[in-house]
Structure formats: C-alpha cells, structure tokens
Coordinates of C-alpha atoms in Angstrom, one line a residue:
M14 CA 158.5 153.7 134.9
V15 CA 161.0 155.8 132.8
P16 CA 159.2 158.0 130.3
R17 CA 159.6 157.0 126.7
D18 CA 161.3 160.3 125.7
A19 CA 163.8 159.7 128.5
Q20 CA 164.5 156.2 127.2
F21 CA 165.1 157.5 123.7
A22 CA 167.4 160.3 125.0
H23 CA 169.4 157.9 127.1
A24 CA 169.9 155.4 124.3
L25 CA 170.9 158.2 121.9
A26 CA 173.4 159.6 124.4
K27 CA 175.0 156.1 124.5
V28 CA 175.5 155.7 120.8
K29 CA 175.9 159.3 119.5
P30 CA 179.5 159.9 120.7
L31 CA 180.6 156.7 118.9
L32 CA 178.8 157.8 115.7
D33 CA 180.1 161.3 115.8
S34 CA 183.7 160.1 116.2
D35 CA 185.9 160.1 113.1
A36 CA 187.1 156.7 114.2
A37 CA 183.6 155.2 114.2
L38 CA 184.4 153.0 111.2
T39 CA 187.5 151.6 112.8
V40 CA 186.4 151.3 116.4
L41 CA 183.1 149.5 115.6
S42 CA 182.5 146.4 113.5
Q43 CA 180.2 146.8 110.6
S44 CA 177.4 145.0 112.4
D45 CA 177.8 147.1 115.5
L46 CA 177.9 150.3 113.4
V47 CA 174.7 149.3 111.6
Q48 CA 173.0 148.6 114.9
A49 CA 174.2 151.9 116.4
L50 CA 173.0 153.9 113.4
N51 CA 169.6 152.2 113.4
I52 CA 169.3 152.9 117.2
A53 CA 170.3 156.5 116.7
A54 CA 167.7 156.9 113.9
V55 CA 164.9 155.3 115.8
C56 CA 165.7 157.4 118.9
S57 CA 166.0 160.6 116.9
L58 CA 162.6 160.0 115.4
G59 CA 161.2 159.2 118.8
L60 CA 162.5 162.6 120.0
M61 CA 160.8 164.3 117.1
K62 CA 164.0 165.0 115.2
P63 CA 163.2 163.6 111.7
D64 CA 166.1 165.3 110.0
D65 CA 168.6 163.6 112.3
A66 CA 166.7 160.3 111.8
E67 CA 167.0 160.7 108.0
L68 CA 170.8 161.3 108.2
Y69 CA 171.4 158.3 110.4
W70 CA 169.4 156.0 108.1
R71 CA 171.1 157.3 105.0
R72 CA 174.5 156.7 106.7
L73 CA 173.3 153.2 107.5
I74 CA 172.4 152.5 103.9
D75 CA 175.9 153.8 102.8
V76 CA 177.5 151.3 105.2
Q77 CA 175.2 148.4 104.4
P78 CA 173.1 148.9 101.2
E79 CA 171.3 145.5 101.7
F80 CA 169.9 146.6 105.1
T81 CA 166.3 146.9 103.8
D82 CA 164.7 148.0 107.0
A83 CA 166.5 151.4 106.7
Y84 CA 164.9 152.0 103.3
K85 CA 161.5 151.0 104.6
S86 CA 161.9 153.3 107.6
L87 CA 163.0 156.2 105.4
G88 CA 160.1 155.6 103.0
I89 CA 157.6 155.6 105.9
L90 CA 159.2 158.8 107.3
F91 CA 159.1 160.6 104.0
R92 CA 155.5 159.6 103.4
G93 CA 154.5 160.8 106.9
L94 CA 156.2 164.2 106.0
N95 CA 154.4 164.2 102.6
R96 CA 157.7 164.0 100.8
L97 CA 156.3 161.6 98.3
Q98 CA 158.9 162.0 95.6
D99 CA 161.6 161.3 98.2
A100 CA 159.6 158.2 99.4
E101 CA 159.3 157.0 95.8
A102 CA 163.0 157.4 95.2
I103 CA 164.0 155.5 98.3
Y104 CA 161.7 152.6 97.6
R105 CA 163.1 152.5 94.0
R106 CA 166.6 152.3 95.4
M107 CA 165.5 149.6 97.9
L108 CA 163.9 147.5 95.1
S109 CA 167.0 147.8 93.0
V110 CA 168.8 146.0 95.8
C111 CA 166.0 143.6 96.7
P112 CA 163.4 143.5 93.8
D113 CA 161.3 140.7 95.4
H114 CA 160.8 142.4 98.8
A115 CA 157.1 142.1 99.3
E116 CA 156.8 144.8 102.0
G117 CA 158.9 147.1 99.9
L118 CA 156.7 146.6 96.8
N119 CA 153.6 147.1 98.9
N120 CA 154.9 150.4 100.5
F121 CA 156.1 151.5 97.0
G122 CA 152.6 150.9 95.7
T123 CA 151.1 153.0 98.5
V124 CA 153.3 156.0 97.6
L125 CA 152.3 155.7 94.0
F126 CA 148.7 155.5 95.0
D127 CA 149.2 158.7 97.0
L128 CA 150.6 160.3 93.9
N129 CA 147.5 159.2 92.0
R130 CA 149.5 157.0 89.6
L131 CA 147.1 154.2 89.7
P132 CA 148.4 151.8 87.0
E133 CA 151.9 151.9 88.6
A134 CA 150.5 151.4 92.1
E135 CA 148.4 148.4 90.8
A136 CA 151.5 146.9 89.3
A137 CA 153.5 147.3 92.5
Y138 CA 150.7 145.6 94.6
R139 CA 150.4 142.8 92.1
A140 CA 154.2 142.3 92.2
A141 CA 154.0 142.1 96.0
L142 CA 151.3 139.4 95.8
T143 CA 153.3 137.5 93.2
T144 CA 156.1 137.4 95.7
R145 CA 153.9 136.6 98.7
A146 CA 150.4 135.4 97.7
D147 CA 149.1 135.5 101.3
F148 CA 150.0 139.2 101.8
A149 CA 146.6 140.5 103.1
E150 CA 147.7 144.1 103.2
A151 CA 148.8 144.1 99.6
S152 CA 145.5 142.5 98.5
H153 CA 143.6 145.1 100.5
N154 CA 145.6 147.9 98.9
L155 CA 145.1 146.4 95.5
G156 CA 141.4 146.6 96.2
K157 CA 141.7 150.3 97.0
V158 CA 143.5 151.1 93.8
L159 CA 140.9 149.1 91.7
H160 CA 138.0 150.9 93.5
A161 CA 139.7 154.3 92.7
A162 CA 139.9 153.2 89.1
N163 CA 136.2 152.4 89.1
R164 CA 137.0 148.7 88.6
F165 CA 134.6 147.7 91.3
G166 CA 134.2 144.0 90.4
E167 CA 137.9 143.4 90.6
A168 CA 138.1 145.5 93.8
E169 CA 135.5 143.3 95.4
E170 CA 137.6 140.2 94.5
A171 CA 140.7 141.7 96.0
Y172 CA 138.9 142.7 99.2
R173 CA 137.4 139.3 99.6
K174 CA 140.8 137.7 99.2
A175 CA 142.2 140.0 101.9
L176 CA 139.3 139.1 104.2
Q177 CA 140.0 135.4 103.8
L178 CA 143.5 136.1 105.2
E179 CA 142.5 138.7 107.8
P180 CA 138.8 138.3 108.6
N181 CA 139.0 140.6 111.6
K182 CA 140.4 143.6 109.8
V183 CA 137.7 146.3 110.2
E184 CA 139.0 148.5 107.4
I185 CA 138.7 145.8 104.8
H186 CA 135.1 145.1 105.7
I187 CA 134.4 148.9 105.4
H188 CA 136.1 149.2 102.0
L189 CA 134.3 146.1 100.7
G190 CA 131.0 147.8 101.8
N191 CA 132.0 150.9 99.9
T192 CA 132.6 148.9 96.7
L193 CA 129.4 146.9 97.0
E194 CA 127.6 150.3 97.3
R195 CA 129.1 151.4 94.0
L196 CA 128.0 148.1 92.5
G197 CA 124.4 148.8 93.6
R198 CA 124.4 145.8 95.9
L199 CA 123.1 147.6 98.9
A200 CA 122.0 144.7 101.1
E201 CA 125.4 143.1 100.7
A202 CA 127.0 146.5 101.5
D203 CA 125.0 146.6 104.7
D204 CA 126.2 143.1 105.5
A205 CA 129.8 144.2 105.1
Y206 CA 129.3 147.2 107.4
Q207 CA 127.6 145.0 110.0
A208 CA 130.6 142.5 109.7
A209 CA 132.9 145.4 110.5
L210 CA 130.8 146.3 113.5
A211 CA 130.8 142.7 114.7
V212 CA 134.6 143.0 114.9
R213 CA 134.5 146.4 116.6
F214 CA 131.3 148.2 117.4
D215 CA 133.0 151.5 118.3
V216 CA 134.1 152.4 114.7
P217 CA 132.3 155.6 113.7
E218 CA 133.0 155.2 110.0
A219 CA 131.2 151.9 109.8
H220 CA 128.1 153.3 111.5
H221 CA 128.2 156.3 109.2
N222 CA 128.6 154.3 106.0
R223 CA 125.9 151.9 107.1
A224 CA 123.6 154.8 107.7
I225 CA 124.1 156.0 104.1
V226 CA 123.1 152.5 102.9
L227 CA 120.1 152.3 105.2
K228 CA 118.9 155.8 104.0
T229 CA 119.2 154.7 100.4
L230 CA 117.2 151.5 101.2
G231 CA 114.5 153.8 102.7
R232 CA 115.1 152.5 106.3
L233 CA 115.1 156.0 107.7
P234 CA 114.7 155.4 111.4
E235 CA 117.6 152.8 111.3
S236 CA 119.7 155.2 109.2
E237 CA 119.2 158.1 111.7
A238 CA 120.1 155.7 114.6
S239 CA 123.3 154.7 112.8
Y240 CA 124.3 158.4 112.2
R241 CA 123.7 159.1 115.8
R242 CA 125.8 156.1 116.9
A243 CA 128.6 157.4 114.7
L244 CA 128.4 160.8 116.4
A245 CA 128.2 159.2 119.9
F246 CA 131.6 157.5 119.2
R247 CA 133.1 160.5 117.5
P248 CA 131.3 163.8 118.4
D249 CA 133.8 165.7 116.2
F250 CA 132.7 163.9 113.0
P251 CA 131.5 166.7 110.7
I252 CA 130.7 164.5 107.7
A253 CA 128.4 162.4 109.9
R254 CA 126.7 165.6 111.2
F255 CA 126.3 166.8 107.6
S256 CA 124.9 163.5 106.4
L257 CA 122.4 163.4 109.3
A258 CA 121.4 166.9 108.4
S259 CA 120.6 165.8 104.9
L260 CA 118.4 163.0 106.2
L261 CA 116.5 165.3 108.6
L262 CA 116.0 167.9 106.0
S263 CA 114.7 165.3 103.5
V264 CA 111.9 164.4 105.9
G265 CA 111.1 168.0 106.8
R266 CA 112.7 168.1 110.2
Y267 CA 114.2 171.5 109.4
E268 CA 114.5 172.7 113.0
E269 CA 117.0 169.9 113.7
G270 CA 118.5 169.7 110.2
W271 CA 119.6 173.3 109.5
P272 CA 122.1 173.6 112.4
L273 CA 123.7 170.3 111.5
Y274 CA 123.9 171.4 107.9
E275 CA 126.5 174.0 109.0
A276 CA 128.9 171.2 109.7
R277 CA 130.1 171.6 106.0
Y278 CA 132.3 174.4 107.3
E279 CA 134.2 171.9 109.5
Q280 CA 135.2 169.6 106.7
P281 CA 138.7 170.7 105.4
G282 CA 138.1 169.1 102.0
R283 CA 135.0 171.2 101.2
I284 CA 135.0 174.7 99.6
H285 CA 133.0 176.0 102.6
H286 CA 136.0 175.4 104.9
H287 CA 138.1 177.4 102.5
S288 CA 135.8 180.3 102.5
A289 CA 136.2 181.1 106.2
A290 CA 140.0 181.2 105.6
V291 CA 139.8 183.5 102.6
L292 CA 137.3 186.1 103.8
Q293 CA 138.6 188.8 106.1
C294 CA 135.4 189.7 107.8
A295 CA 133.1 188.1 110.4
R296 CA 130.8 185.3 109.3
W297 CA 127.2 186.1 110.0
R298 CA 125.5 183.8 112.6
G299 CA 122.2 185.4 113.0
E300 CA 123.2 188.7 114.6
P301 CA 121.1 191.9 113.9
L302 CA 122.0 193.3 110.4
A303 CA 120.5 196.8 110.7
G304 CA 123.1 199.3 109.4
K305 CA 125.5 196.6 108.2
T306 CA 127.2 195.9 104.9
L307 CA 126.8 192.2 103.9
L308 CA 128.8 190.1 101.5
V309 CA 126.8 187.2 100.2
W310 CA 129.4 184.6 99.0
Q311 CA 128.4 181.8 96.6
E312 CA 129.9 178.4 97.8
D313 CA 127.3 176.0 96.4
G314 CA 125.9 175.2 93.0
L315 CA 124.1 177.5 90.5
G316 CA 120.8 176.0 91.3
D317 CA 121.4 176.6 95.0
M318 CA 121.9 180.3 94.3
I319 CA 118.6 180.5 92.6
Q320 CA 116.7 178.4 95.1
F321 CA 118.1 180.2 98.2
G322 CA 118.1 183.6 96.4
R323 CA 114.7 184.0 98.1
Y324 CA 116.6 185.0 101.2
L325 CA 118.1 188.1 99.6
P326 CA 115.0 190.3 100.1
V327 CA 114.6 188.8 103.6
L328 CA 118.2 189.9 104.5
K329 CA 117.7 193.3 102.9
A330 CA 114.5 193.8 105.0
Q331 CA 116.5 193.4 108.2
G332 CA 118.1 196.8 107.5
V333 CA 121.2 195.8 105.6
T334 CA 122.6 199.0 104.0
R335 CA 124.4 197.2 101.2
I336 CA 124.3 193.7 99.8
T337 CA 127.2 192.6 97.6
L338 CA 126.7 189.2 95.9
A339 CA 129.9 187.3 94.9
C340 CA 129.0 184.6 92.4
A341 CA 129.8 182.8 89.2
A342 CA 130.0 184.9 86.1
S343 CA 127.1 183.0 84.5
L344 CA 124.8 184.5 87.2
H345 CA 125.9 188.1 87.1
R346 CA 123.5 189.6 84.6
M347 CA 120.5 187.8 86.0
F348 CA 121.2 188.8 89.7
A349 CA 122.1 192.3 88.7
G350 CA 118.5 192.9 87.9
I351 CA 117.3 192.0 91.4
D352 CA 116.3 195.1 93.4
C353 CA 117.6 194.0 96.8
V354 CA 121.1 193.3 95.4
D355 CA 123.3 196.4 95.4
E356 CA 126.3 194.9 93.6
V357 CA 127.2 191.7 91.8
T358 CA 130.9 190.9 91.6
S359 CA 133.4 188.0 91.2
H360 CA 134.8 185.9 94.0
G361 CA 138.3 187.3 93.4
E362 CA 137.2 190.9 93.6
A363 CA 135.1 190.3 96.7
A364 CA 137.9 188.4 98.4
L365 CA 140.3 191.3 97.9
R366 CA 137.7 193.7 99.4
S367 CA 136.3 191.4 102.1
S368 CA 137.8 193.3 105.0
T369 CA 135.6 196.3 104.0
Y370 CA 132.4 194.4 104.8
D371 CA 130.9 194.1 108.2
T372 CA 129.9 190.4 107.8
W373 CA 129.5 187.7 105.2
T374 CA 127.2 184.7 104.7
S375 CA 126.4 182.0 102.3
L376 CA 122.7 181.8 101.1
T377 CA 122.5 178.1 102.1
S378 CA 123.4 179.1 105.7
V379 CA 120.6 181.7 106.1
P380 CA 117.8 179.2 106.8
A381 CA 119.7 177.9 109.9
Y382 CA 120.0 181.4 111.4
L383 CA 116.4 182.5 110.5
R384 CA 115.1 179.1 111.8
T385 CA 113.2 178.3 108.6
T386 CA 110.6 175.6 108.9
L387 CA 108.5 173.9 106.2
S388 CA 105.7 176.5 107.0
T389 CA 108.0 179.5 106.9
I390 CA 109.9 179.0 103.6
P391 CA 109.9 182.5 101.9
P392 CA 108.5 182.7 98.4
A393 CA 110.8 182.1 95.5
L394 CA 112.8 185.0 94.2
R395 CA 110.8 186.3 91.3
L396 CA 113.1 186.7 88.4
T397 CA 112.4 189.3 85.6
P398 CA 113.8 188.6 82.2
D399 CA 115.6 191.3 80.3
P400 CA 113.1 192.7 77.7
A401 CA 115.9 193.0 75.1
L402 CA 116.9 189.4 75.6
V403 CA 113.3 188.3 75.4
Q404 CA 113.0 190.0 72.0
H405 CA 116.3 188.5 70.8
W406 CA 115.3 184.9 71.7
A407 CA 111.7 185.4 70.5
E408 CA 113.1 185.7 67.0
R409 CA 114.7 182.3 67.3
L410 CA 111.6 180.7 68.8
A411 CA 109.5 182.1 66.0
S412 CA 110.9 179.4 63.7
L413 CA 108.9 176.8 65.6
P414 CA 105.4 175.8 64.3
R415 CA 102.4 177.1 66.2
G416 CA 101.6 175.3 69.3
R417 CA 103.0 174.8 72.8
K418 CA 106.7 175.1 73.4
I419 CA 108.3 172.6 75.8
G420 CA 111.9 173.1 77.0
V421 CA 114.0 170.1 77.7
V422 CA 117.3 169.5 79.7
W423 CA 118.4 165.9 80.0
K424 CA 121.8 166.1 81.7
G425 CA 123.2 168.0 84.6
N426 CA 126.7 168.9 85.9
P427 CA 129.0 165.9 85.1
K428 CA 131.0 166.7 88.3
H429 CA 128.1 166.2 90.6
H430 CA 128.6 163.2 92.8
N431 CA 125.2 161.7 91.7
D432 CA 125.3 162.6 88.0
A433 CA 125.4 159.0 86.9
N434 CA 122.0 158.5 88.5
R435 CA 120.3 161.9 88.0
S436 CA 121.2 162.6 84.3
L437 CA 119.5 160.7 81.5
P438 CA 121.7 158.5 79.3
S439 CA 121.0 160.6 76.2
L440 CA 118.5 162.8 74.4
A441 CA 117.1 159.7 72.9
A442 CA 115.6 158.7 76.3
L443 CA 113.0 161.5 75.8
A444 CA 111.8 160.1 72.4
P445 CA 108.4 159.1 73.7
L446 CA 107.6 162.8 74.3
W447 CA 107.8 163.5 70.6
S448 CA 104.7 161.5 69.9
V449 CA 102.4 164.0 71.8
P450 CA 100.7 166.1 69.1
G451 CA 100.7 169.9 69.0
L452 CA 104.1 170.3 70.9
S453 CA 107.5 171.7 69.8
F454 CA 110.6 171.1 71.9
V455 CA 113.4 173.5 72.8
S456 CA 116.8 172.2 74.0
L457 CA 118.4 174.3 76.7
Q458 CA 121.2 171.7 77.2
K459 CA 124.7 173.1 78.0
G460 CA 127.9 171.2 78.4
Q461 CA 127.5 167.4 78.4
G462 CA 124.6 166.4 76.1
E463 CA 125.1 169.3 73.6
D464 CA 126.4 166.9 71.0
D465 CA 123.1 165.0 71.2
A466 CA 121.2 168.2 70.7
N467 CA 123.4 169.3 67.8
A468 CA 122.8 166.1 65.9
P469 CA 119.3 164.9 66.9
P470 CA 117.7 161.8 65.3
V471 CA 116.0 162.4 62.0
G472 CA 112.5 163.7 62.4
Q473 CA 113.0 164.8 66.0
P474 CA 111.2 168.1 66.4
L475 CA 113.9 169.9 68.4
L476 CA 115.2 173.5 68.3
H477 CA 118.5 173.6 70.1
L478 CA 119.4 176.9 71.8
G479 CA 121.6 175.8 74.6
S480 CA 124.9 176.1 72.7
D481 CA 124.1 179.8 72.0
V482 CA 123.2 180.6 75.6
K483 CA 125.8 182.8 77.3
D484 CA 124.5 182.8 80.8
F485 CA 121.4 182.6 83.0
A486 CA 120.1 185.9 81.8
D487 CA 119.7 184.3 78.3
T488 CA 118.2 181.1 79.8
C489 CA 115.8 183.3 81.8
A490 CA 114.6 185.1 78.6
I491 CA 114.1 181.8 76.8
V492 CA 112.2 180.0 79.6
A493 CA 109.9 183.0 80.1
Q494 CA 108.6 182.2 76.6
L495 CA 108.0 178.5 77.1
D496 CA 104.9 176.8 78.3
L497 CA 106.7 174.0 80.3
L498 CA 110.2 172.8 81.1
V499 CA 110.9 169.1 81.4
C500 CA 114.3 168.5 83.0
V501 CA 116.5 166.5 85.3
D502 CA 117.6 167.9 88.7
T503 CA 119.6 170.8 87.5
S504 CA 119.7 174.6 87.8
S505 CA 117.3 175.1 85.0
A506 CA 114.5 173.7 87.2
H507 CA 115.1 176.4 89.8
L508 CA 115.1 179.1 87.2
A509 CA 111.9 178.0 85.6
A510 CA 110.1 177.5 88.9
S511 CA 111.3 180.9 90.1
L512 CA 109.9 182.4 87.0
G513 CA 106.6 180.9 87.9
K514 CA 106.8 178.6 84.8
R515 CA 105.5 175.1 85.0
C516 CA 108.4 172.7 85.5
W517 CA 108.4 168.9 85.6
M518 CA 111.5 167.4 87.1
L519 CA 112.7 163.8 86.7
L520 CA 114.2 162.6 90.0
P521 CA 116.4 159.5 90.4
G522 CA 115.4 156.7 92.6
H523 CA 119.0 156.6 94.0
D524 CA 120.2 159.4 96.3
A525 CA 117.7 162.1 95.2
D526 CA 118.7 165.4 96.8
W527 CA 117.3 166.2 100.3
R528 CA 115.6 169.4 99.1
W529 CA 113.0 167.4 97.1
M530 CA 112.1 165.4 100.2
R531 CA 110.8 161.9 99.9
E532 CA 107.9 160.4 97.9
R533 CA 106.2 163.8 97.3
T534 CA 105.2 164.9 93.8
D535 CA 105.3 168.6 94.8
S536 CA 107.9 170.8 96.5
P537 CA 107.4 173.3 99.4
W538 CA 110.1 175.4 97.8
Y539 CA 108.1 175.8 94.6
P540 CA 104.5 174.8 95.5
E541 CA 102.8 176.3 92.5
S542 CA 105.2 175.6 89.7
L543 CA 107.1 172.4 90.3
R544 CA 106.0 168.8 89.7
L545 CA 108.2 165.8 90.6
F546 CA 108.3 162.6 88.6
R547 CA 110.2 160.1 90.7
Q548 CA 112.0 157.0 89.6
A549 CA 111.0 154.1 91.8
R550 CA 113.8 152.1 93.2
G551 CA 115.1 149.7 90.5
E552 CA 113.0 151.4 87.8
H553 CA 114.5 152.5 84.5
W554 CA 114.1 156.0 83.1
D555 CA 111.8 154.8 80.3
A556 CA 109.0 154.1 82.8
V557 CA 109.3 157.6 84.2
I558 CA 109.3 159.2 80.8
E559 CA 106.2 157.2 79.8
R560 CA 104.5 158.8 82.8
V561 CA 105.7 162.2 81.7
R562 CA 104.3 161.5 78.1
D563 CA 101.0 160.5 79.6
A564 CA 100.8 163.6 81.7
L565 CA 101.7 165.7 78.6
S566 CA 98.9 164.1 76.6
A567 CA 96.4 164.9 79.4
L568 CA 97.7 168.4 80.1
E569 CA 95.5 171.4 79.4
F570 CA 97.5 174.6 78.9

C-alpha cells in the first residue's frame, strides 16, 4: 500500500507543472483548472504545506468565485492555524456569494464563537437553521453559544433538538449534561452522561463529568469509580486527577489525595502551569532544604495563603536559610510580621530574581511533600495584629454600644466558580441575627456587597468598616477586637480562625470546598475556633441563618 504522503506528492507532481505554467489558463478548461487547483491545495495541505494550500485555494476562488468548497476549506485551514480574523473574512466573502449556504453559516458562527462574539455567533447558527432546519451540528453549536451566554433553558432546547436528529452523537449528550447541571437538575444530568456512555463507553469526559454529578449528589463511591474509569481510559487527564484529589481530600484520604492534587500543574489553563514557566529555579519536590534559599510563590487564593501559611515555620525548621514570600499586595503587611518569613515581595519582583533562589514552592503543594495526614496537620499560623492598627480601629469600634461585637461577611470573591452558591444574596439575608439582644454587628465586607453595607436597612445595627480596610493587616487588627465572626466561605474565616477568634462559617449545600470535608461541623484545620453551619441539599439560606440565630441566642461568651 502506497503511503498517503507519497500519494499526495505524486498527485501534486502531476498537476503542479500545469499550474505553474503561464499558459495554464489557455491550456486547461475552467473546470479542469478548478479541479487541478483544488487537488494541488488538498495535496499541499496533506504534505504539511499550509501556505501553498492557501495560495492554491485563493487562486481557485479568483478563477471561480462561486466554488464554495474553496472558501470552506480556507476557513477551516485558518481556524486550525488560529487565524480567526482571516477565517471570519473568508466566510464573509463566501456568504456574500452564497448567503444561504447552511454549512458556511455554521462554520462562520463557530469562528465568531471562538472570537467570543456570542450574539453574532447565535445569529449565524440561527440563520443556518433557517436555511436547513434539520442541521444537527448547527443546533448543537447553537446550544453551546446559549450555554456560554448562561441561557441554559434555551441551550437545553437546542441540544434536545440536535439529539432528535443525531441521537448517537456523544458530544451532544455530554453538553446537554453540562447544561442540566447548571440548571440544578442533577439526576437528569446523570441520565445524559449515561446516555453518552451508552453510545461509547470509552469517553473519559463523560465518566469525568458524571463523577462530578455523583459527587454533588453525595454518591461518593460511585463518583470515585467514575473518576478512576476516566483515568483508565485517559491516564494523561490532569483535570480528572485533580477532581479525584478533591474528592479524596474531602473525605480525609489525604495520603492518596495530596499527590493527585499536584495535577493542577499539568493543566495549561491554570495559573499553576504558568508558574513553572515563569520561575527560573527548580521546583521543590520534598528534597532536603537545609542551607537553601526558598521562594514561596502564591498561586492560590488569599484564604489559601492564610490556611497553608502554617507550613512556613515548618519549612523554616528544615534549615532554610532564607524564605522569600511572593504574594498579593493585600497580604504584604500581615505576612511581614511573621518571624519565619525573611522577605515579602511582589510576584513581579520575585520573578525577576527567581534565578537567585535555590528552589521554589507553592504553600498548597507542601502537604503533598510532607505527607500531611488528618492527624499531622500543623497548627494554624498564629497571626499577631499590629498594635498601632489595633489602636486605630479601636477608636472606630468605640462608637458601638457596650456588648458583644459580631463581625459579618456575606459575600466572597465574585470570580470564584461557586460564588453563586457560597455567597448570600444580600446583607438582608442576615436580618434574623439583629433580633438577638446585646449584640452589635461590624461589617468587614469588601468588593461585592459593599453597597449593601453602605446603605443598610433602617434600624439595622451595623458599623461598616470594610470600605476603609486597606489590606489584611487592617482586617487582622479589627477581627482581633471582635467576639465572633459570622461569614461565608472566604478569606476572612481563615484570618479569624488563625487569630484564635471564634468563627462561624456558612457553607453551601452545593459544591462546598474539599477542605471543609463532608457533614462535619468542625474542621481539623481550625479545631478550636471554627464552627461550620452547613446548608442541606435543597435548603435555602434562611434556614441556615435561623440556626445561626438560635446558636447566637444560646451562646455564652
């Protein structure tokens, strides 16, 4: 059998002399010239010569502008080369010649989707479906655009129409499952993933996505089995390893979970993957640190830095000569007061000097290399507030009536993937707490939610300090003077618990973070200071807040 490359080369050798001749237009009929140019383009592409393929297809279009396959081929070529503007231009030119070309409209929509121009992509897909109502691919693509626009009900409708036309298309079942997840219809999402697996059982994405649903439904053994099936079919599937790690960590199987948690470095879309490319020194993987200089590089959230900051003295105790901490500016003043940290700097400055360090690590990687188990979690990093800042904020707190002071934070980072579930709808959700006698409330809210705090309902006993807080050193000085913090899952909880202050955290019923484990009301990370108030599946926040109110009423300070 002749190798395919040889077939391409042979065919190209036949037509190229004719096309290179100045007499090509006179020697060949138009139909023969069109055929020869198309053969030359296809063969050039097969021989990995995309520039030549482009030239031949462009010549073909000049010869016969209505030859739509040439436009389509160029558009596909440009998209594959990530030349999206060129792809858009060629499809526009094609549609000016043949405006009702269903495939052209569909491909045009896909390029617009790649360019994140969702309304235009939607219009292109709908035009394709107007031209050809039974175009399953266009209906599928329309579903993807609608899902990306958070129009999940319409996306479901588009996917179901596509499945009526192509019931054995695995990807459509998977995308329908994703949309049903976003609609909170988890049992139906599970059905969709199982339908995908009924068509083809060896699709790792379907096993992975089903595992996520099963985990959310609390069917943990089945979820673990699905993650492991995904990895059996694709061992190099880092997101599945990372997802499995989160499940294992959430049930306390730290010995298995921590090594898998390192898979975040293998995912190109994550900041962790970028760190390894930016830093010009070796990444620490558990080697002896005596006599070494260590760069500790923040990759994760602000709360992660406080929670895993407990490993800084552990690393220092291994004989590190100098620890430099590169982190967000809002953490600088607070971490500068930690004895085991020799220097606190910015990411930019640390990256420029990274070659001068012996090794670097992220704090969230340290448990893997120290083999942390539930029984060997180090004590929380004890934070010490700046006395001058304590005095400054004491003057503001003095305006409150005598009695216990309760801090509140009701919203977290709006960019967090689970913010819609873990943040409260508004400050008003906490209103039942105001009825507990003898308490004053202090708002530490920053960012989203500040507007609520700046204009609280009439009669709401709230001192809002969050808008005036510059960084975590300020927050630390305020929380040190409170009696209790009531908050959602955000960095303030880690700060309060690390200060040894009583902290009550409200946890969502959907996708609570692995670190808070499952069903527990306490935390091995903060055993003496943190209490968890969990939302039951399907429960509204008002029921959780009523339990907090009852606990406040019964609390003895």
